[in-house]
Structure formats: C-alpha cells, structure tokens
Short mmCIF file of C-alpha atoms and ligand atoms in Angstrom, two decimals:
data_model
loop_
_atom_site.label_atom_id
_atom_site.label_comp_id
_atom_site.label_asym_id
_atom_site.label_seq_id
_atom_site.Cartn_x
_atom_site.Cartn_y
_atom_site.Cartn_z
CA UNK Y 122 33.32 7.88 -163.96
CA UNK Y 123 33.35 4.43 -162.41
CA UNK Y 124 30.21 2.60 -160.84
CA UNK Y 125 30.68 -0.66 -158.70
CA UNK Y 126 28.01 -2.11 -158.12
CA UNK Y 127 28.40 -4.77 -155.16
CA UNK Y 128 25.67 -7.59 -154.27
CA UNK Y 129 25.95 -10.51 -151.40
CA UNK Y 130 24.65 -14.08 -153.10
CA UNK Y 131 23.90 -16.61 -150.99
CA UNK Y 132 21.85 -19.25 -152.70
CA UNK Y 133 20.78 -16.90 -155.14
CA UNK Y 134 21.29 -19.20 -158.76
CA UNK Y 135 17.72 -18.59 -159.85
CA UNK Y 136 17.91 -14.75 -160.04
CA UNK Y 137 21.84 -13.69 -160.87
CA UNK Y 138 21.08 -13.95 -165.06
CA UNK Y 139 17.79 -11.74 -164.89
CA UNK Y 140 20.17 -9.49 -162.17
CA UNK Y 141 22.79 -9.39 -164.48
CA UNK Y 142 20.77 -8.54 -168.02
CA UNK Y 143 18.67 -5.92 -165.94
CA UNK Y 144 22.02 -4.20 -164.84
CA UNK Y 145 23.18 -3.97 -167.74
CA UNK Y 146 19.97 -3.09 -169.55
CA UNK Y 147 19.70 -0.16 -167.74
CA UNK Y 148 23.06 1.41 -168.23
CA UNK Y 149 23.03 0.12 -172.07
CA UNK Y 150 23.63 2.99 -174.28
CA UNK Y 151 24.52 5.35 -170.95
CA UNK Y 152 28.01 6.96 -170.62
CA UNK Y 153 28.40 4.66 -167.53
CA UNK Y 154 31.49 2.01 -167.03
CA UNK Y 155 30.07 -0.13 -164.44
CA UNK Y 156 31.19 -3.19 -163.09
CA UNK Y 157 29.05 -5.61 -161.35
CA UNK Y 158 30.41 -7.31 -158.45
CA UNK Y 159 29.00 -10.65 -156.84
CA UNK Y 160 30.07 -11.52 -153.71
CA UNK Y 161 29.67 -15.62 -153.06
CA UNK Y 162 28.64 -15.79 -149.65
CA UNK Y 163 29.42 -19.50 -150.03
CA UNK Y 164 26.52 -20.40 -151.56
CA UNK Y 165 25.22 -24.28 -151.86
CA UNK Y 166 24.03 -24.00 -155.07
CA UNK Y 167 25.21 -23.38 -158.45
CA UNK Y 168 25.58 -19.62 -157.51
CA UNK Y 169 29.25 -19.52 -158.07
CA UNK Y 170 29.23 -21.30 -161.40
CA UNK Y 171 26.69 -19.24 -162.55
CA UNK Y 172 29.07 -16.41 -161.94
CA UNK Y 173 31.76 -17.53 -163.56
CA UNK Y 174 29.79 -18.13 -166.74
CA UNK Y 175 28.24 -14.78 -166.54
CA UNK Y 176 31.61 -13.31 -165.97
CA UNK Y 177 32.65 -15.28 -169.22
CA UNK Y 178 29.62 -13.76 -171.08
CA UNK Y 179 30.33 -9.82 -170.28
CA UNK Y 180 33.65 -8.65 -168.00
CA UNK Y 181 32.45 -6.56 -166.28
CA UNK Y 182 30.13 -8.88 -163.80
CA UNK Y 183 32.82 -10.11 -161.88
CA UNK Y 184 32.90 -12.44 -158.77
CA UNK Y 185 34.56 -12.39 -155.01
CA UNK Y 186 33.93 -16.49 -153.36
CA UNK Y 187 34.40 -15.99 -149.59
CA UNK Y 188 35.76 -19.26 -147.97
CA UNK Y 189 32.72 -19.98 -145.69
CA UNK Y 190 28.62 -18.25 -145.21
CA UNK Y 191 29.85 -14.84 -143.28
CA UNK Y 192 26.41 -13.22 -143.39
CA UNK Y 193 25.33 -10.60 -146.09
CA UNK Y 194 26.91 -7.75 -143.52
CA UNK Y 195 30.38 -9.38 -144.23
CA UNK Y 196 30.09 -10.29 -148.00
CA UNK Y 197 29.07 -6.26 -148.40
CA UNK Y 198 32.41 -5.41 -147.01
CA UNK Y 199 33.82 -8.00 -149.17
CA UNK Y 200 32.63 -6.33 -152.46
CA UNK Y 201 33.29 -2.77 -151.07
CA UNK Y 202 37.30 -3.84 -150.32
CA UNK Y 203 37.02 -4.51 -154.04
CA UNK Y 204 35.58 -1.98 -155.58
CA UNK Y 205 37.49 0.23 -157.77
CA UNK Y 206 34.69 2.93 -158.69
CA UNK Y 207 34.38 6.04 -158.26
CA UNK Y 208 31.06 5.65 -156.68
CA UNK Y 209 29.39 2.19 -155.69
CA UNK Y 210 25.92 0.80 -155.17
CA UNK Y 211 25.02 -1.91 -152.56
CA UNK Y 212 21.98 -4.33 -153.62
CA UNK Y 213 20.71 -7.50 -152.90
CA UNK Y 214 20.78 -10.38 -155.00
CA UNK Y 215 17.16 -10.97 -155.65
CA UNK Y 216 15.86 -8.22 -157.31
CA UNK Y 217 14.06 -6.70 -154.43
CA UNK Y 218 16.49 -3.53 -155.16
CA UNK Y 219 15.31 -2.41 -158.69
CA UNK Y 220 18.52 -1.77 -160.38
CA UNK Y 221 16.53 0.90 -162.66
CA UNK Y 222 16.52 2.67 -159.66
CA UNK Y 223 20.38 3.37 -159.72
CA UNK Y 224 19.94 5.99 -162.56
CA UNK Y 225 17.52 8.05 -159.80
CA UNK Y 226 20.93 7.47 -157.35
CA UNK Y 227 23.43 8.23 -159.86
CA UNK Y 228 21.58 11.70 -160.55
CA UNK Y 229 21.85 12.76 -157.20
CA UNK Y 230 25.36 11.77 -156.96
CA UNK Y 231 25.62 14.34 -159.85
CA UNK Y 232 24.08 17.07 -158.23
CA UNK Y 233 26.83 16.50 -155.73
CA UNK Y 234 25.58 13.95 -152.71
CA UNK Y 235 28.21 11.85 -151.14
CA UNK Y 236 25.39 9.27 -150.21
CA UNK Y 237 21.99 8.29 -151.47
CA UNK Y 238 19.97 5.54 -149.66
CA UNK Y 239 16.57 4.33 -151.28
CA UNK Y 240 14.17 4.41 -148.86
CA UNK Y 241 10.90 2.14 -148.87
CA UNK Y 242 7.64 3.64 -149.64
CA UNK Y 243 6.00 0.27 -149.21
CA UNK Y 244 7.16 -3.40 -148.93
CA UNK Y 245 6.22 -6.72 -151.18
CA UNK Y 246 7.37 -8.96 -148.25
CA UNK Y 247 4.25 -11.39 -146.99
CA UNK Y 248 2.44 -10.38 -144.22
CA UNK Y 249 4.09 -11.18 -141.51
CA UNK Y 250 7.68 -10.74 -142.18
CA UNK Y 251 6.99 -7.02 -143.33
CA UNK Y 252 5.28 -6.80 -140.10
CA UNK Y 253 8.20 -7.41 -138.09
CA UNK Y 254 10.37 -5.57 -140.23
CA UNK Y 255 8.70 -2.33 -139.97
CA UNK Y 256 8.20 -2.60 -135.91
CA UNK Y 257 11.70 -3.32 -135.88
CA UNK Y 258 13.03 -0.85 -138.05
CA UNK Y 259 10.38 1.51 -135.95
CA UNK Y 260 12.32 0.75 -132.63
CA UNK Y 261 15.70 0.45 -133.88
CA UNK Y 262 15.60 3.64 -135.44
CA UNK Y 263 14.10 5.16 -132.46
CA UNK Y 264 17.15 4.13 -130.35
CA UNK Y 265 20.01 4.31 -132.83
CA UNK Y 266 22.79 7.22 -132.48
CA UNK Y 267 23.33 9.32 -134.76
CA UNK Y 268 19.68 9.62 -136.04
CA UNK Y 269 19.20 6.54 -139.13
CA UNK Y 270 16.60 7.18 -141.22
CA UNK Y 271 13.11 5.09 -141.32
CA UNK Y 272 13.10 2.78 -144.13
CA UNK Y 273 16.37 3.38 -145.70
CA UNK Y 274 18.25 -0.34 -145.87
CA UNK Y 275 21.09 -1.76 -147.49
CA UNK Y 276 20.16 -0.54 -151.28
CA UNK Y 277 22.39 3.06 -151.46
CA UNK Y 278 25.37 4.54 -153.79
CA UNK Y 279 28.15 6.21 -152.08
CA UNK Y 280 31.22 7.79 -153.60
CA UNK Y 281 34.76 6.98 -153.40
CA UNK Y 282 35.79 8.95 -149.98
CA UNK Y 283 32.67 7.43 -148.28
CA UNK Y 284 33.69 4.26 -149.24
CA UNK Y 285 36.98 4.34 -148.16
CA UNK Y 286 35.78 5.52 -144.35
CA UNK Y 287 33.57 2.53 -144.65
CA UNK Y 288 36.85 -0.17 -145.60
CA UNK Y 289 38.43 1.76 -142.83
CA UNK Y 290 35.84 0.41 -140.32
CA UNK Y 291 36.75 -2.57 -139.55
CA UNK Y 292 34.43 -3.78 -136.84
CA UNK Y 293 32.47 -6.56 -136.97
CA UNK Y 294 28.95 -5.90 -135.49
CA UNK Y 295 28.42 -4.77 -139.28
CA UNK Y 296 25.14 -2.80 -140.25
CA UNK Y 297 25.32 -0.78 -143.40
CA UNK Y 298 22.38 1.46 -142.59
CA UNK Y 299 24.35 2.24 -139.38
CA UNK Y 300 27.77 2.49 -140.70
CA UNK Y 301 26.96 5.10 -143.25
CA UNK Y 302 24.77 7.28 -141.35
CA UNK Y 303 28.03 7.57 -139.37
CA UNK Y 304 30.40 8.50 -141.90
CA UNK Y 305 28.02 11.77 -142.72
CA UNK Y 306 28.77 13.97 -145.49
CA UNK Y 307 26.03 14.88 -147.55
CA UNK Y 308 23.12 12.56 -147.82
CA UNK Y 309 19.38 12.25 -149.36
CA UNK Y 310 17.29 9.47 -150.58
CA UNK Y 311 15.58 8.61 -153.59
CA UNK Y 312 11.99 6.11 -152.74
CA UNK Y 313 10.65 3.36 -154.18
CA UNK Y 314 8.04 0.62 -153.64
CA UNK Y 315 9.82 -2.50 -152.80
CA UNK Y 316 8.95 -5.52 -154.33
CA UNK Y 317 8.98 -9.41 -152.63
CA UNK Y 318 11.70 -11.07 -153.69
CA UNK Y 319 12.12 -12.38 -157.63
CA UNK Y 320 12.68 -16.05 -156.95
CA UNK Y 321 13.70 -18.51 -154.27
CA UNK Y 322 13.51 -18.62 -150.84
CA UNK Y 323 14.66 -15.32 -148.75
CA UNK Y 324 18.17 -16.22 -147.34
CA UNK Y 325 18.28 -14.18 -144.56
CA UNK Y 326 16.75 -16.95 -142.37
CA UNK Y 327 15.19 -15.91 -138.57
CA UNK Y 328 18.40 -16.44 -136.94
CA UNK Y 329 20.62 -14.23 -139.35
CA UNK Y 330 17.84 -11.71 -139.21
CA UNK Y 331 18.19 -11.54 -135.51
CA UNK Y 332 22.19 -10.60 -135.37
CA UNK Y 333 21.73 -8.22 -137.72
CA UNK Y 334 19.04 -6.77 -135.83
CA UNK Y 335 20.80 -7.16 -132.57
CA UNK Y 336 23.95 -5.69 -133.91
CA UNK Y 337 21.66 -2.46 -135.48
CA UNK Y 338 20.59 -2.04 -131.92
CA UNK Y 339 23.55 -3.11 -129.80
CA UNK Y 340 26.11 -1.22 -132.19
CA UNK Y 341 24.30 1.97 -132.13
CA UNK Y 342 22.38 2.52 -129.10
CA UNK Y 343 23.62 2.90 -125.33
CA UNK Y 344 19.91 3.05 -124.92
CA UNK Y 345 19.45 -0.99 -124.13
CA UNK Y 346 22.29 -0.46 -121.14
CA UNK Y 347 20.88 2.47 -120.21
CA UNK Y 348 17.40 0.57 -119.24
CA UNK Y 349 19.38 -1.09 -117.12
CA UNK Y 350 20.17 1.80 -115.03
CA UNK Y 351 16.54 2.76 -115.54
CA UNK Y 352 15.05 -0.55 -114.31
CA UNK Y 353 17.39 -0.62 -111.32
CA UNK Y 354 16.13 3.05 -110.40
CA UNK Y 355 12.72 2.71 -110.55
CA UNK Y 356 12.87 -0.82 -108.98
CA UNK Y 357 14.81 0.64 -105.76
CA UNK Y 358 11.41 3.45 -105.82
CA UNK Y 359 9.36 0.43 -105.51
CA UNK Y 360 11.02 -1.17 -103.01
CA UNK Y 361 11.55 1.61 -100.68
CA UNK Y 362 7.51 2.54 -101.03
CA UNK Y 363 6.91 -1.05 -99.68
CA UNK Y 364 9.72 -0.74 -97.02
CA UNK Y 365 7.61 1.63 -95.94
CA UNK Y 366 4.32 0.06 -96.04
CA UNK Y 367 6.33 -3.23 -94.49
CA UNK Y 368 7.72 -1.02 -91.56
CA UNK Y 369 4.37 0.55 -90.94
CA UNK Y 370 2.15 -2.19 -90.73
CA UNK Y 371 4.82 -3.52 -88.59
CA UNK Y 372 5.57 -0.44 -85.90
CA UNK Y 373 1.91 1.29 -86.33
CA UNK Y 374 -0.66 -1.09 -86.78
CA UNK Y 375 1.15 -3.92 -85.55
CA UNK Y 376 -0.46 -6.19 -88.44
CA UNK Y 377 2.13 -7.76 -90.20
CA UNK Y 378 1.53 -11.06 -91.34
CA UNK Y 379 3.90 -13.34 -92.74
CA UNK Y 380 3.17 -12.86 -96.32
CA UNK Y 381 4.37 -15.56 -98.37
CA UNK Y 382 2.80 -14.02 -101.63
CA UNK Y 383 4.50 -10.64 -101.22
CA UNK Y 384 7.95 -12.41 -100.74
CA UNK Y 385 7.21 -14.56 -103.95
CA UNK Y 386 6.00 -11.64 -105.89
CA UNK Y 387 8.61 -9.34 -105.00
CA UNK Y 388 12.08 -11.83 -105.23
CA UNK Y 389 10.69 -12.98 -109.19
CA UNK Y 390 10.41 -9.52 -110.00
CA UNK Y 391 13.55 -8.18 -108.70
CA UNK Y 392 15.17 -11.66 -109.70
CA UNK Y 393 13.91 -10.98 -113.49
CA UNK Y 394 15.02 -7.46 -113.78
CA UNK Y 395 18.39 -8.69 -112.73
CA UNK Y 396 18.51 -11.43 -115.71
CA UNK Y 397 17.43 -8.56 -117.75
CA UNK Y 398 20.26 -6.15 -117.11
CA UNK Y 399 22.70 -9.09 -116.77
CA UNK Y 400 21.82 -10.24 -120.39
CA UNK Y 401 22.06 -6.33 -121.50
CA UNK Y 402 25.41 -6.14 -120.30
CA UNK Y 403 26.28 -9.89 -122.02
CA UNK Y 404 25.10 -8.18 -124.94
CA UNK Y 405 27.45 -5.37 -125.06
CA UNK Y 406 30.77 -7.62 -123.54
CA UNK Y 407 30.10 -9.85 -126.17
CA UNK Y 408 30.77 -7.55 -128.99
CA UNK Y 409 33.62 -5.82 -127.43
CA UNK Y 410 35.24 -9.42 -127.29
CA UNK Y 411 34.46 -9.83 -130.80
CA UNK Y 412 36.06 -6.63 -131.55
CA UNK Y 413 39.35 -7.36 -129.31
CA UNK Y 414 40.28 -10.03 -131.53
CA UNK Y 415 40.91 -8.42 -134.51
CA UNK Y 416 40.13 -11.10 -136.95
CA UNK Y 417 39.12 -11.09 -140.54
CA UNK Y 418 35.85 -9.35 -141.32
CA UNK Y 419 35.94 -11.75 -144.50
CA UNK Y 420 38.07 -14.38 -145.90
CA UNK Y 421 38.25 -14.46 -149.71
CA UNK Y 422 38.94 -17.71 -151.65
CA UNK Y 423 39.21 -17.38 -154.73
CA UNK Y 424 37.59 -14.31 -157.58
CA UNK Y 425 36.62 -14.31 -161.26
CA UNK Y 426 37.38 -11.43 -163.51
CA UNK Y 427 39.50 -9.18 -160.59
CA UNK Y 428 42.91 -8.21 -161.08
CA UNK Y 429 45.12 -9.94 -158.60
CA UNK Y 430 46.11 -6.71 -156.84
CA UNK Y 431 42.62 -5.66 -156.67
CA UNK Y 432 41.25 -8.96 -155.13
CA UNK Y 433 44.55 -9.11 -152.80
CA UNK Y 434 42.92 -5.99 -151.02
CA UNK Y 435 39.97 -8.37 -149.79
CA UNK Y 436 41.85 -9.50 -146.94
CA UNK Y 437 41.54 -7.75 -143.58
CA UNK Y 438 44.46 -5.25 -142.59
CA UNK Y 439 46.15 -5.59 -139.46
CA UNK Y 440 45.11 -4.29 -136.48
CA UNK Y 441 45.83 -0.39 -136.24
N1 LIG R 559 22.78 -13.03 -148.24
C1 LIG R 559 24.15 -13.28 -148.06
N2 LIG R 559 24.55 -14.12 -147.06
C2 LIG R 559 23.65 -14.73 -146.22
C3 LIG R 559 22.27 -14.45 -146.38
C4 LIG R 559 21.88 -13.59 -147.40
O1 LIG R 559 24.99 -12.76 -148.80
O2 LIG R 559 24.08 -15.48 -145.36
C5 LIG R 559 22.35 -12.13 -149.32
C6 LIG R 559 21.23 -12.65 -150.20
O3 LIG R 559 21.71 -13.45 -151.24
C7 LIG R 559 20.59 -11.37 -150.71
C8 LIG R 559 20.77 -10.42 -149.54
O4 LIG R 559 21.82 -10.97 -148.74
O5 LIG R 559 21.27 -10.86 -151.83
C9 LIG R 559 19.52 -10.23 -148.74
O6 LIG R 559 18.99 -11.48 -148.37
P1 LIG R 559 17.44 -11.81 -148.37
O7 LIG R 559 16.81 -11.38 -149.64
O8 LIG R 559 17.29 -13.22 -147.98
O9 LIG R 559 16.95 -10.92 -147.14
P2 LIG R 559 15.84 -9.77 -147.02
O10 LIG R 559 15.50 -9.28 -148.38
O11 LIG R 559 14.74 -10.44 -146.34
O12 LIG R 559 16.54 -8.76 -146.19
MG1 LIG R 560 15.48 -10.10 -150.17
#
C-alpha cells in the first residue's frame, strides 16, 4: 500500500527539512511506501530550492511548482492530481499537523474508513486569531450543507476512490473540509491538540483567510441567500405595522405630523437591508461566473522527482 502525502508551501523554507525528517521518522522501519509531495505555491523564498535538494537527498519527497500564488485550496488540488497512492494525507507545511499523527489515520484506514479528518481538541494559535477561528468555524459549520464537522480542517487521509471524486470536482470555490464531507463514504476522526505554527510567519494572511472563509460559507450554505428572503419578510411586517399606525394617526386622531425622523429612520433601514441582500446575491453570481469559465484550478510549471506522465495529469481537464 501507497501513502501520498500532499502539503501546500508557500514561504515555508524554514520548516520543509524538520517536515521532511519527521515524515520520514515516523514511517522509518514501518511497512509503509510513502511519498511526500510539496506543492510550491510560488513561494518567494528559497522554498523551491529547498525542495529540490531534499528531493536529491531521499526520492520519495518530491515537488509540484505552480506558475503563480493560487492559494493553499488550489495547491491541495495540485498535489491530489498527483498523487499516485493508494490513500493520501493533506497537511500543512508548518508542522501545525503532527505528521506522527498519520499512523492514528492510517489505522483507521485499516479498519476500513474511506476518510479520517483530525479534528482539534485545542489550538496553539495566539489569542486572537484562534478566537476568530473558532467563531468562524462555529457559524460556518452551523450553516454548511451537508452537516461538516466542528474542528475538523484540512489535516485528513482519504483513500484512492475518495480521491478520485475529489480530482473530479473541479470547481473553484475550493474548501477541503467541505469537499469531502460531500463525497461521504465512511468517515471518523482521530483528535489532537494543535500546536502554533513551527517557524515563520503564518501565510494564510487576513485576506486569503477571508475567501476561504467566504467560499466555506458561500459554497455550502443557501442559508446567506436565504436571509435575504428572511430580511425582506420581516421588513414588509414592519412596514405594514407602521402603515397602520401612519394611516391611523392620520384618519382617527387626525395627528399626523410631518415626521422627518421617521422618514430618515425608516428609508436607512430599508435602504441597508437592500445593500445587504444585494451584496448576498453578488456573492453567489460571483462564484457562478467563476465557475462558467472553466479555467484551470492550477497551473503547474515545472516538478522534481514526478514521472512525466504523472505530473502531466496536473493540468485541468476540459470542461465536461
Ligand atoms: N499556503 C499556500 N498558499 C498560500 C498560503 C498558504 O500553499 O497562498 C500553505 C502554507 O504554506 C501552509 C498552509 O497553506 O502549509 C497553511 O497556511 P498557514 O499555516 O499560513 O495557515 P493556518 O495554519 O493559519 O491555516
Ligand atoms: Mg499554519
């Protein structure tokens, strides 16, 4: 049996050695053949040439170089398209994922799951950015169709036919936690505690952070459009209660004022539920025009240690 293993680096030259040794530490004197595949998000620092002499130090850590920064979602795909194991892991770069950990996955693989997701007991992050994480995760898992689990991110091994629903999904508002929970089969989890990243600088910056999120909740919920309809509902209530009040203080009592405050209140309101549902909708139109297009979930420029065939398989198919 075959294990890929398959990591997104972006910027990540300070922590691919210890990566590497620990991988292979903890299949050394295993009946495992694993291969270790780093996907170069297009990195800025010596990331790439680090792979290269890593690859040149053991053959099985081998390397995908995408030709621009697609975003960790992307560069996942990437290394899946790749992958030639039976079973493959997904794990970030900087040793937040414990690789130990894949011996607790691989078991339940054994006992016959198709997928197994770690899920987080606890997180290392600082304060403020696990904050943020768990009240989004909270929501987003809340909202998200089919059911996702809480706490169960990227880190997961999945076996062959799993994988090849996944490389069959081509769309771009990528979310692996999403994605997977959709393909079904048989699933558990194995926890762990996860640590703050080894070294460096997490590269998932606010502004990536926020498509992924935005795709986790746009991609799997109608719930967001639905608040629309919502909003609009309740708002017509509203106005039809002070209708009423308007009409009666106008026919009964005969004490309507000209109310400048009312008119103010009432027009922002209604004006900023409008935005609201306006930029829902935007939301959704914008991915199906992503979608239409059809383009390349990934473009790969050049790979270390990968058969040509193999790495060929990196580039999108066409449009069913
Ligand atoms: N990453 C990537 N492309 C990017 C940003 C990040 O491939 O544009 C990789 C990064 O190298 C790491 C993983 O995605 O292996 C997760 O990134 P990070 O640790 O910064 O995010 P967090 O742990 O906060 O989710
Ligand atoms: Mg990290």
């Amino acid at each position: 049996m075959k294990l890929s293993i398959v990591v997104p680096v972006y910027n990540e030259e300070v922590n691919l050695p210890t990566l590497a040794e620990r991988v292979a530490a903890t299949f050394a004197g295993r009946d495992v053949d694993w291969e270790l595949i780093l996907v170069n998000d297009n990195s800025r620092d010596n990331s790439w040439k680090i792979i290269g002499e890593l690859n040149a130090r053991d053959g099985r850590v081998v390397g995908v170089a995408l030709s621009r920064n697609f975003g960790q979602q992307p560069a996942i795909a990437a290394g899946l398209a790749v992958a030639v194991g039976d079973v493959a892991a997904v794990m970030d770069a900087d040793l937040q994922d414990p690789p130990e950990l894949l011996l607790d996955m691989l078991a339940k693989i054994g006992e016959g799951y198709d997928v197994v997701y770690a899920m987080k007991r606890s997180r290392g992050e600082k304060l403020l950015r696990r904050t943020v994480f768990n009240l989004f995760y909270t929501i987003q898992t809340r909202l998200a169709e089919p059911k996702m689990v809480v706490g169960a991110g990227t880190f997961c091994m999945m076996t062959r036919r799993v994988i090849e629903v996944l490389n069959r999904m081509r769309e771009h508002s990528r979310y692996l936690s999403g994605l997977r929970t959709y393909v079904g089969f048989k699933q558990t989890g194995v926890e762990f505690d996860r640590p703050d990243r080894m070294k460096g600088a997490p590269q998932q910056t606010f502004s990536k952070l926020m498509r992924t999120g935005m795709d986790a909740i746009f991609a799997y919920s109608y719930v967001p459009v639905r608040l629309a309809s919502w909003l609009g509902m309740i708002t017509v209530v509203f106005a039809l209660l002070a209708a009423g009040w308007v009409l009666y203080q106008r026919l009964v009592t005969h004490t309507a004022i000209t109310g400048w405050t009312s008119t103010m209140v009432s027009y922002l309101f209604i004006g900023a539920v409008q935005l609201i549902c306006l930029g829902i909708l935007g939301e959704y139109v914008a991915r199906i025009y992503e979608e239409v297009r059809h383009r390349p979930l990934f473009i790969v420029a050049e790979t270390v240690g990968l058969e040509a065939e193999q790495a060929k398989e990196g580039e999108a198919p066409p449009p069913q």
